[in-house]
Amino acid sequence: MTKPKAAAVIYILMLFACLMSHTARAALPEYTLILKNHLFYPQVVDVPAGKKVRLVIENQDAEPEEFDSFDLNREKVLFPGRRTVIYVGPLEPGIYDFFGEFHPNQAKGQIRAVTEGQPDVD
Amino acid sequence: MLINTIILLLRDALPVFWMLSLLLAQGNSQALSRRWLWGGVSLGLMLAIILMVNVGWVSEQFQGAGLEWLTFAAHALIYALVAELVLRSHLGRYRYWQLSAALLCVLTIAINGNYFLIYLDTYWRNAEHMLSLISGTLLGLGVCISAGILNYLFNYALLQRGKRLLWAGLLLCWSAGQWVYTFNLMAQVNLMSSAAPIWNTSNWVADGSEWGLVLNTLVGYEATPTGLQILVYVLCTVLPLAFLVRIPAGQLCNEVSE
C-alpha cells in the first residue's frame, strides 16, 4: 500500500472511531406533546435536568409540521396523524424554546429542565 | 409567511448555491465543460421531488430514523466526494471531475430541496398564502443567486491567480460543517450520544439568527457544538488542508508515473 493510500485508510478509520459513540438504550422517562390546530399541548413540558428523555409528539393536524429548536439542536418533520419520537438531553436546568417551523408564530412551546425539589427555574 | 418562506429557502437553498458557485469557479478556471451542472441540477431536482413524495415512508424506516440516516449518509458521501475532488484537483487529475461534481449536485439538491418542497407542498393548495409563498421564494432565490455570484467571482479570481488553498478550504469547511450538523439529527433519534456542549456562543451569534444561518452554511457554525462535532470538524478540514500544503500540486502524479 502506498503512503497516501495508507494515510487515507488511517484517516477514515480515525473518523469512524470518533463516531463510534455508545448511546444509552435503557428505559428513559417519556413525555407526550400533542400538535393540534398548529398549537402544542402542553405548551410547557417539565423534564428532569441531567437526564435524557423521550419526547413523543403526536401531530393531530392534517398537514405536516417541522419541530424545531435551536436551544435543543433538534429538527424533525412531524407527519400528519403520526407519532414521532425525539430524544432530548441530558439538559442543564433552564428553559429551552421550541417551535413549529411551518407555523412559527402559532406553534410554540418550552421545555423546562428542572432539578428535583427545585421546580422553579425562573 | 413571507419572512418564514425566505428564511426556510435560505436555510435549504443557500448551501446549494454556495457549493454550485465553488464548483463553477473551478470548472470555469480549468475551462471544463458544464455538462455536470445541467445533468446534476436536473437529476437532483427530480430526486428531491421523488424523495418529497415518499418522505413519509423514508422517515418510518430504521424505527423512525430513516430520514436522519439518509441525511447523515448523504452528507458523509458529500464530504467524501468533496475531499476526493479537492485532492484530485490539487494533483491536476480532472478525469472524473465531471462525475464527482455532478454527484455532488445531485446529492446536495436532493437532500436540501426535499425539506423545502415539504414546506411548499404544505401551503401550495392554500390560495390565501399563494402570493406570500411566490414572493418569498423569489426573494429568497434572489438572495441565494446574488451570494452565489459574489462567491463565484471571488473564487474564480483566486483560482486564476493559482491560490487553490482558500478555495479548497471553503469547500472543505462547507461540506464538513454540513456533515457535522447532521450529528444533531443522529442524536435526536438516539443513534449518537448527545453530550453537553463544549462552549456556548449563543449570546454572540445565535443559531437561529440571520448571521447564524449564513455562518452555518458557509463554515458549519454552531453555537453549542459537542466535543465530537469539534473533533470531527477539525479532522475533516485541517488534515486534508495540511496534506495539500505538505505535498506540492502535481507531486503525487509524478511519483506514481515514475
GROMACS .gro file of C-alpha atoms in nm:
model
  380
    1MET     CA    1   0.000   0.000   0.000
    2THR     CA    2   0.139   0.343  -0.095
    3LYS     CA    3   0.190   0.609   0.171
    4PRO     CA    4  -0.102   0.830   0.061
    5LYS     CA    5  -0.338   0.530   0.049
    6ALA     CA    6  -0.229   0.416   0.395
    7ALA     CA    7  -0.276   0.770   0.525
    8ALA     CA    8  -0.625   0.781   0.372
    9VAL     CA    9  -0.720   0.448   0.534
   10ILE     CA   10  -0.590   0.560   0.876
   11TYR     CA   11  -0.773   0.891   0.836
   12ILE     CA   12  -1.106   0.719   0.756
   13LEU     CA   13  -1.058   0.476   1.049
   14MET     CA   14  -0.993   0.769   1.283
   15LEU     CA   15  -1.310   0.939   1.168
   16PHE     CA   16  -1.521   0.629   1.225
   17ALA     CA   17  -1.356   0.571   1.564
   18CYS     CA   18  -1.470   0.920   1.661
   19LEU     CA   19  -1.824   0.841   1.553
   20MET     CA   20  -1.839   0.512   1.745
   21SER     CA   21  -2.001   0.664   2.049
   22HIS     CA   22  -2.224   0.440   2.255
   23THR     CA   23  -2.575   0.554   2.324
   24ALA     CA   24  -2.773   0.453   2.629
   25ARG     CA   25  -3.060   0.218   2.544
   26ALA     CA   26  -3.208   0.193   2.896
   27ALA     CA   27  -3.572   0.284   2.957
   28LEU     CA   28  -3.599   0.660   2.957
   29PRO     CA   29  -3.863   0.892   3.105
   30GLU     CA   30  -4.126   0.966   2.840
   31TYR     CA   31  -4.322   1.288   2.780
   32THR     CA   32  -4.600   1.344   2.527
   33LEU     CA   33  -4.669   1.655   2.322
   34ILE     CA   34  -4.975   1.697   2.100
   35LEU     CA   35  -4.988   1.925   1.797
   36LYS     CA   36  -5.344   2.033   1.718
   37ASN     CA   37  -5.461   2.334   1.514
   38HIS     CA   38  -5.093   2.435   1.489
   39LEU     CA   39  -5.060   2.461   1.867
   40PHE     CA   40  -4.854   2.243   2.100
   41TYR     CA   41  -5.024   2.093   2.409
   42PRO     CA   42  -4.897   2.131   2.675
   43GLN     CA   43  -4.706   2.443   2.588
   44VAL     CA   44  -4.462   2.390   2.874
   45VAL     CA   45  -4.315   2.047   2.946
   46ASP     CA   46  -4.121   1.992   3.268
   47VAL     CA   47  -3.843   1.735   3.236
   48PRO     CA   48  -3.576   1.631   3.488
   49ALA     CA   49  -3.245   1.814   3.445
   50GLY     CA   50  -2.939   1.598   3.378
   51LYS     CA   51  -3.137   1.309   3.229
   52LYS     CA   52  -3.205   1.204   2.872
   53VAL     CA   53  -3.580   1.187   2.797
   54ARG     CA   54  -3.804   1.057   2.519
   55LEU     CA   55  -4.035   1.318   2.374
   56VAL     CA   56  -4.331   1.166   2.186
   57ILE     CA   57  -4.501   1.419   1.958
   58GLU     CA   58  -4.838   1.340   1.806
   59ASN     CA   59  -4.937   1.552   1.507
   60GLN     CA   60  -5.318   1.558   1.502
   61ASP     CA   61  -5.331   1.817   1.220
   62ALA     CA   62  -5.393   1.731   0.857
   63GLU     CA   63  -5.065   1.893   0.748
   64PRO     CA   64  -4.700   1.819   0.821
   65GLU     CA   65  -4.510   2.039   1.063
   66GLU     CA   66  -4.141   2.065   1.145
   67PHE     CA   67  -4.048   2.055   1.512
   68ASP     CA   68  -3.753   2.289   1.552
   69SER     CA   69  -3.546   2.404   1.846
   70PHE     CA   70  -3.222   2.598   1.824
   71ASP     CA   71  -3.181   2.568   2.203
   72LEU     CA   72  -3.206   2.189   2.192
   73ASN     CA   73  -3.043   2.138   1.849
   74ARG     CA   74  -3.343   1.937   1.733
   75GLU     CA   75  -3.521   1.940   1.395
   76LYS     CA   76  -3.775   1.677   1.290
   77VAL     CA   77  -4.060   1.662   1.040
   78LEU     CA   78  -4.391   1.565   1.207
   79PHE     CA   79  -4.615   1.386   0.960
   80PRO     CA   80  -4.994   1.423   0.992
   81GLY     CA   81  -5.167   1.163   1.209
   82ARG     CA   82  -4.838   1.010   1.326
   83ARG     CA   83  -4.642   0.983   1.649
   84THR     CA   84  -4.279   1.090   1.631
   85VAL     CA   85  -4.011   1.026   1.891
   86ILE     CA   86  -3.728   1.268   1.968
   87TYR     CA   87  -3.462   1.214   2.233
   88VAL     CA   88  -3.367   1.521   2.434
   89GLY     CA   89  -3.099   1.588   2.690
   90PRO     CA   90  -2.933   1.546   2.933
   91LEU     CA   91  -3.012   1.915   2.987
   92GLU     CA   92  -2.877   2.175   3.227
   93PRO     CA   93  -3.154   2.333   3.441
   94GLY     CA   94  -3.321   2.604   3.235
   95ILE     CA   95  -3.579   2.687   2.971
   96TYR     CA   96  -3.548   2.563   2.614
   97ASP     CA   97  -3.775   2.707   2.343
   98PHE     CA   98  -3.915   2.505   2.055
   99PHE     CA   99  -4.148   2.592   1.768
  100GLY     CA  100  -4.313   2.460   1.454
  101GLU     CA  101  -4.101   2.574   1.161
  102PHE     CA  102  -4.401   2.594   0.926
  103HIS     CA  103  -4.614   2.797   1.173
  104PRO     CA  104  -4.353   2.973   1.389
  105ASN     CA  105  -4.595   3.237   1.523
  106GLN     CA  106  -4.855   2.984   1.642
  107ALA     CA  107  -4.682   2.656   1.722
  108LYS     CA  108  -4.457   2.750   2.013
  109GLY     CA  109  -4.361   2.585   2.338
  110GLN     CA  110  -4.095   2.538   2.601
  111ILE     CA  111  -3.917   2.254   2.773
  112ARG     CA  112  -3.828   2.330   3.133
  113ALA     CA  113  -3.543   2.124   3.270
  114VAL     CA  114  -3.587   2.122   3.646
  115THR     CA  115  -3.376   1.979   3.928
  116GLU     CA  116  -3.572   1.754   4.163
  117GLY     CA  117  -3.703   1.955   4.457
  118GLN     CA  118  -3.638   2.283   4.277
  119PRO     CA  119  -3.917   2.307   4.019
  120ASP     CA  120  -3.891   2.685   3.967
  121VAL     CA  121  -3.611   2.758   3.721
  122ASP     CA  122  -3.713   3.120   3.666
  123MET     CA  123  -4.547   3.371   0.585
  124LEU     CA  124  -4.327   3.586   0.356
  125ILE     CA  125  -4.039   3.607   0.605
  126ASN     CA  126  -4.073   3.242   0.700
  127THR     CA  127  -4.054   3.137   0.333
  128ILE     CA  128  -3.739   3.346   0.283
  129ILE     CA  129  -3.575   3.202   0.598
  130LEU     CA  130  -3.657   2.843   0.502
  131LEU     CA  131  -3.539   2.896   0.146
  132LEU     CA  132  -3.212   3.047   0.272
  133ARG     CA  133  -3.164   2.753   0.507
  134ASP     CA  134  -3.219   2.495   0.232
  135ALA     CA  135  -3.106   2.668  -0.089
  136LEU     CA  136  -2.806   2.876   0.023
  137PRO     CA  137  -2.584   2.566   0.078
  138VAL     CA  138  -2.673   2.451  -0.275
  139PHE     CA  139  -2.586   2.786  -0.439
  140TRP     CA  140  -2.268   2.812  -0.229
  141MET     CA  141  -2.149   2.469  -0.345
  142LEU     CA  142  -2.250   2.534  -0.709
  143SER     CA  143  -2.058   2.863  -0.718
  144LEU     CA  144  -1.742   2.697  -0.580
  145LEU     CA  145  -1.760   2.416  -0.835
  146LEU     CA  146  -1.840   2.653  -1.121
  147ALA     CA  147  -1.543   2.872  -1.029
  148GLN     CA  148  -1.310   2.577  -1.053
  149GLY     CA  149  -1.471   2.426  -1.362
  150ASN     CA  150  -1.454   2.758  -1.549
  151SER     CA  151  -1.099   2.834  -1.435
  152GLN     CA  152  -0.995   2.499  -1.587
  153ALA     CA  153  -1.219   2.553  -1.894
  154LEU     CA  154  -1.411   2.233  -1.820
  155SER     CA  155  -1.745   2.157  -1.982
  156ARG     CA  156  -2.064   2.245  -1.788
  157ARG     CA  157  -2.242   1.917  -1.856
  158TRP     CA  158  -2.212   1.829  -1.484
  159LEU     CA  159  -2.417   2.136  -1.395
  160TRP     CA  160  -2.717   2.072  -1.619
  161GLY     CA  161  -2.717   1.698  -1.551
  162GLY     CA  162  -2.661   1.735  -1.176
  163VAL     CA  163  -2.923   2.008  -1.124
  164SER     CA  164  -3.198   1.834  -1.325
  165LEU     CA  165  -3.131   1.493  -1.167
  166GLY     CA  166  -3.108   1.649  -0.821
  167LEU     CA  167  -3.444   1.826  -0.861
  168MET     CA  168  -3.606   1.505  -0.984
  169LEU     CA  169  -3.465   1.312  -0.689
  170ALA     CA  170  -3.579   1.585  -0.447
  171ILE     CA  171  -3.937   1.555  -0.581
  172ILE     CA  172  -3.929   1.173  -0.560
  173LEU     CA  173  -3.794   1.199  -0.205
  174MET     CA  174  -4.058   1.455  -0.106
  175VAL     CA  175  -4.339   1.231  -0.235
  176ASN     CA  176  -4.203   0.931  -0.041
  177VAL     CA  177  -4.063   1.117   0.261
  178GLY     CA  178  -4.325   0.967   0.496
  179TRP     CA  179  -4.218   0.616   0.403
  180VAL     CA  180  -3.847   0.703   0.422
  181SER     CA  181  -3.897   0.856   0.766
  182GLU     CA  182  -4.060   0.537   0.900
  183GLN     CA  183  -3.763   0.317   0.810
  184PHE     CA  184  -3.500   0.219   1.070
  185GLN     CA  185  -3.750   0.251   1.355
  186GLY     CA  186  -3.845   0.608   1.265
  187ALA     CA  187  -3.488   0.721   1.197
  188GLY     CA  188  -3.497   0.679   0.818
  189LEU     CA  189  -3.472   1.047   0.728
  190GLU     CA  190  -3.194   1.104   0.982
  191TRP     CA  191  -2.993   0.810   0.846
  192LEU     CA  192  -3.046   0.927   0.489
  193THR     CA  193  -2.938   1.286   0.565
  194PHE     CA  194  -2.636   1.168   0.766
  195ALA     CA  195  -2.523   0.922   0.496
  196ALA     CA  196  -2.581   1.173   0.213
  197HIS     CA  197  -2.371   1.439   0.387
  198ALA     CA  198  -2.096   1.187   0.467
  199LEU     CA  199  -2.087   1.099   0.097
  200ILE     CA  200  -2.089   1.467   0.001
  201TYR     CA  201  -1.787   1.524   0.227
  202ALA     CA  202  -1.606   1.222   0.080
  203LEU     CA  203  -1.674   1.350  -0.274
  204VAL     CA  204  -1.550   1.698  -0.184
  205ALA     CA  205  -1.230   1.558  -0.028
  206GLU     CA  206  -1.171   1.343  -0.336
  207LEU     CA  207  -1.242   1.632  -0.574
  208VAL     CA  208  -1.013   1.871  -0.384
  209LEU     CA  209  -0.731   1.616  -0.372
  210ARG     CA  210  -0.763   1.522  -0.739
  211SER     CA  211  -0.772   1.888  -0.843
  212HIS     CA  212  -0.460   1.953  -0.637
  213LEU     CA  213  -0.287   1.670  -0.821
  214GLY     CA  214  -0.406   1.800  -1.156
  215ARG     CA  215  -0.625   1.499  -1.230
  216TYR     CA  216  -0.953   1.605  -1.385
  217ARG     CA  217  -1.057   1.275  -1.543
  218TYR     CA  218  -1.351   1.208  -1.308
  219TRP     CA  219  -1.410   1.571  -1.211
  220GLN     CA  220  -1.737   1.592  -1.408
  221LEU     CA  221  -1.875   1.280  -1.239
  222SER     CA  222  -1.780   1.393  -0.887
  223ALA     CA  223  -1.923   1.742  -0.945
  224ALA     CA  224  -2.248   1.602  -1.090
  225LEU     CA  225  -2.287   1.361  -0.794
  226LEU     CA  226  -2.227   1.647  -0.552
  227CYS     CA  227  -2.502   1.847  -0.724
  228VAL     CA  228  -2.749   1.558  -0.721
  229LEU     CA  229  -2.697   1.474  -0.352
  230THR     CA  230  -2.696   1.833  -0.224
  231ILE     CA  231  -3.002   1.940  -0.422
  232ALA     CA  232  -3.197   1.622  -0.340
  233ILE     CA  233  -3.135   1.640   0.036
  234ASN     CA  234  -3.177   2.015   0.079
  235GLY     CA  235  -3.454   2.052  -0.180
  236ASN     CA  236  -3.663   1.779  -0.021
  237TYR     CA  237  -3.708   1.975   0.305
  238PHE     CA  238  -3.814   2.294   0.126
  239LEU     CA  239  -4.051   2.104  -0.104
  240ILE     CA  240  -4.233   1.959   0.201
  241TYR     CA  241  -4.294   2.318   0.316
  242LEU     CA  242  -4.407   2.433  -0.031
  243ASP     CA  243  -4.637   2.134  -0.065
  244THR     CA  244  -4.800   2.212   0.272
  245TYR     CA  245  -4.905   2.561   0.163
  246TRP     CA  246  -4.935   2.521  -0.214
  247ARG     CA  247  -5.302   2.418  -0.202
  248ASN     CA  248  -5.394   2.715   0.013
  249ALA     CA  249  -5.471   3.007  -0.222
  250GLU     CA  250  -5.464   3.251   0.073
  251HIS     CA  251  -5.088   3.213   0.109
  252MET     CA  252  -5.001   3.186  -0.262
  253LEU     CA  253  -4.876   3.544  -0.307
  254SER     CA  254  -4.653   3.534   0.002
  255LEU     CA  255  -4.522   3.195  -0.098
  256ILE     CA  256  -4.427   3.302  -0.451
  257SER     CA  257  -4.282   3.639  -0.338
  258GLY     CA  258  -4.086   3.474  -0.056
  259THR     CA  259  -3.948   3.208  -0.289
  260LEU     CA  260  -3.844   3.468  -0.549
  261LEU     CA  261  -3.684   3.698  -0.288
  262GLY     CA  262  -3.502   3.406  -0.126
  263LEU     CA  263  -3.380   3.283  -0.463
  264GLY     CA  264  -3.260   3.638  -0.541
  265VAL     CA  265  -3.051   3.645  -0.222
  266CYS     CA  266  -2.909   3.297  -0.293
  267ILE     CA  267  -2.823   3.382  -0.656
  268SER     CA  268  -2.655   3.710  -0.551
  269ALA     CA  269  -2.448   3.533  -0.283
  270GLY     CA  270  -2.360   3.261  -0.534
  271ILE     CA  271  -2.244   3.511  -0.798
  272LEU     CA  272  -2.027   3.702  -0.546
  273ASN     CA  273  -1.874   3.378  -0.419
  274TYR     CA  274  -1.815   3.261  -0.776
  275LEU     CA  275  -1.636   3.582  -0.878
  276PHE     CA  276  -1.421   3.581  -0.564
  277ASN     CA  277  -1.315   3.218  -0.605
  278TYR     CA  278  -1.269   3.243  -0.982
  279ALA     CA  279  -1.029   3.535  -0.926
  280LEU     CA  280  -0.844   3.333  -0.659
  281LEU     CA  281  -0.812   3.026  -0.879
  282GLN     CA  282  -0.694   3.235  -1.174
  283ARG     CA  283  -0.411   3.355  -0.951
  284GLY     CA  284  -0.328   2.996  -0.859
  285LYS     CA  285  -0.449   3.030  -0.496
  286ARG     CA  286  -0.621   2.697  -0.460
  287LEU     CA  287  -0.590   2.654  -0.084
  288LEU     CA  288  -0.854   2.909   0.009
  289TRP     CA  289  -1.096   2.760  -0.245
  290ALA     CA  290  -1.025   2.411  -0.110
  291GLY     CA  291  -1.066   2.538   0.247
  292LEU     CA  292  -1.406   2.693   0.169
  293LEU     CA  293  -1.530   2.374   0.005
  294LEU     CA  294  -1.400   2.151   0.287
  295CYS     CA  295  -1.543   2.379   0.559
  296TRP     CA  296  -1.881   2.383   0.383
  297SER     CA  297  -1.906   2.005   0.343
  298ALA     CA  298  -1.759   1.922   0.687
  299GLY     CA  299  -1.992   2.174   0.852
  300GLN     CA  300  -2.298   2.031   0.678
  301TRP     CA  301  -2.199   1.678   0.780
  302VAL     CA  302  -2.116   1.763   1.141
  303TYR     CA  303  -2.455   1.935   1.170
  304THR     CA  304  -2.627   1.602   1.094
  305PHE     CA  305  -2.479   1.462   1.418
  306ASN     CA  306  -2.762   1.652   1.591
  307LEU     CA  307  -3.010   1.454   1.380
  308MET     CA  308  -2.845   1.128   1.484
  309ALA     CA  309  -2.854   1.235   1.850
  310GLN     CA  310  -3.226   1.315   1.833
  311VAL     CA  311  -3.302   0.954   1.734
  312ASN     CA  312  -3.060   0.822   1.998
  313LEU     CA  313  -2.806   0.689   1.749
  314MET     CA  314  -2.529   0.915   1.876
  315SER     CA  315  -2.467   1.038   2.227
  316SER     CA  316  -2.580   1.394   2.290
  317ALA     CA  317  -2.304   1.519   2.516
  318ALA     CA  318  -2.303   1.861   2.677
  319PRO     CA  319  -2.171   2.140   2.451
  320ILE     CA  320  -1.808   2.241   2.489
  321TRP     CA  321  -1.892   2.611   2.460
  322ASN     CA  322  -2.194   2.832   2.406
  323THR     CA  323  -2.168   3.137   2.179
  324SER     CA  324  -2.546   3.193   2.153
  325ASN     CA  325  -2.506   3.535   2.315
  326TRP     CA  326  -2.278   3.646   2.031
  327VAL     CA  327  -2.427   3.472   1.729
  328ALA     CA  328  -2.738   3.260   1.793
  329ASP     CA  329  -2.801   2.961   1.565
  330GLY     CA  330  -3.144   3.097   1.472
  331SER     CA  331  -3.024   3.449   1.381
  332GLU     CA  332  -2.961   3.557   1.020
  333TRP     CA  333  -2.584   3.553   1.083
  334GLY     CA  334  -2.611   3.214   1.248
  335LEU     CA  335  -2.788   3.069   0.944
  336VAL     CA  336  -2.540   3.221   0.699
  337LEU     CA  337  -2.234   3.115   0.901
  338ASN     CA  338  -2.377   2.765   0.938
  339THR     CA  339  -2.395   2.740   0.560
  340LEU     CA  340  -2.051   2.884   0.495
  341VAL     CA  341  -1.838   2.724   0.766
  342GLY     CA  342  -2.074   2.495   0.961
  343TYR     CA  343  -2.108   2.736   1.254
  344GLU     CA  344  -2.287   2.603   1.559
  345ALA     CA  345  -2.333   2.798   1.882
  346THR     CA  346  -2.330   2.490   2.106
  347PRO     CA  347  -2.107   2.223   1.950
  348THR     CA  348  -2.025   1.896   2.125
  349GLY     CA  349  -1.670   1.764   2.161
  350LEU     CA  350  -1.735   1.502   1.894
  351GLN     CA  351  -1.855   1.765   1.647
  352ILE     CA  352  -1.548   1.982   1.706
  353LEU     CA  353  -1.310   1.687   1.675
  354VAL     CA  354  -1.463   1.557   1.351
  355TYR     CA  355  -1.484   1.908   1.203
  356VAL     CA  356  -1.116   1.971   1.275
  357LEU     CA  357  -1.016   1.630   1.135
  358CYS     CA  358  -1.223   1.686   0.823
  359THR     CA  359  -1.087   2.033   0.747
  360VAL     CA  360  -0.737   2.070   0.891
  361LEU     CA  361  -0.597   1.729   0.795
  362PRO     CA  362  -0.682   1.746   0.422
  363LEU     CA  363  -0.557   2.106   0.410
  364ALA     CA  364  -0.233   2.008   0.585
  365PHE     CA  365  -0.195   1.731   0.328
  366LEU     CA  366  -0.241   1.980   0.043
  367VAL     CA  367   0.012   2.220   0.194
  368ARG     CA  368   0.269   1.944   0.251
  369ILE     CA  369   0.251   1.795  -0.096
  370PRO     CA  370   0.304   2.045  -0.376
  371ALA     CA  371   0.049   2.033  -0.660
  372GLY     CA  372   0.113   1.752  -0.908
  373GLN     CA  373   0.385   1.583  -0.699
  374LEU     CA  374   0.199   1.256  -0.640
  375CYS     CA  375   0.113   1.236  -1.010
  376ASN     CA  376   0.481   1.242  -1.091
  377GLU     CA  377   0.565   0.984  -0.821
  378VAL     CA  378   0.301   0.744  -0.949
  379SER     CA  379   0.403   0.784  -1.313
  380GLU     CA  380   0.767   0.718  -1.219
   0.00000   0.00000   0.00000
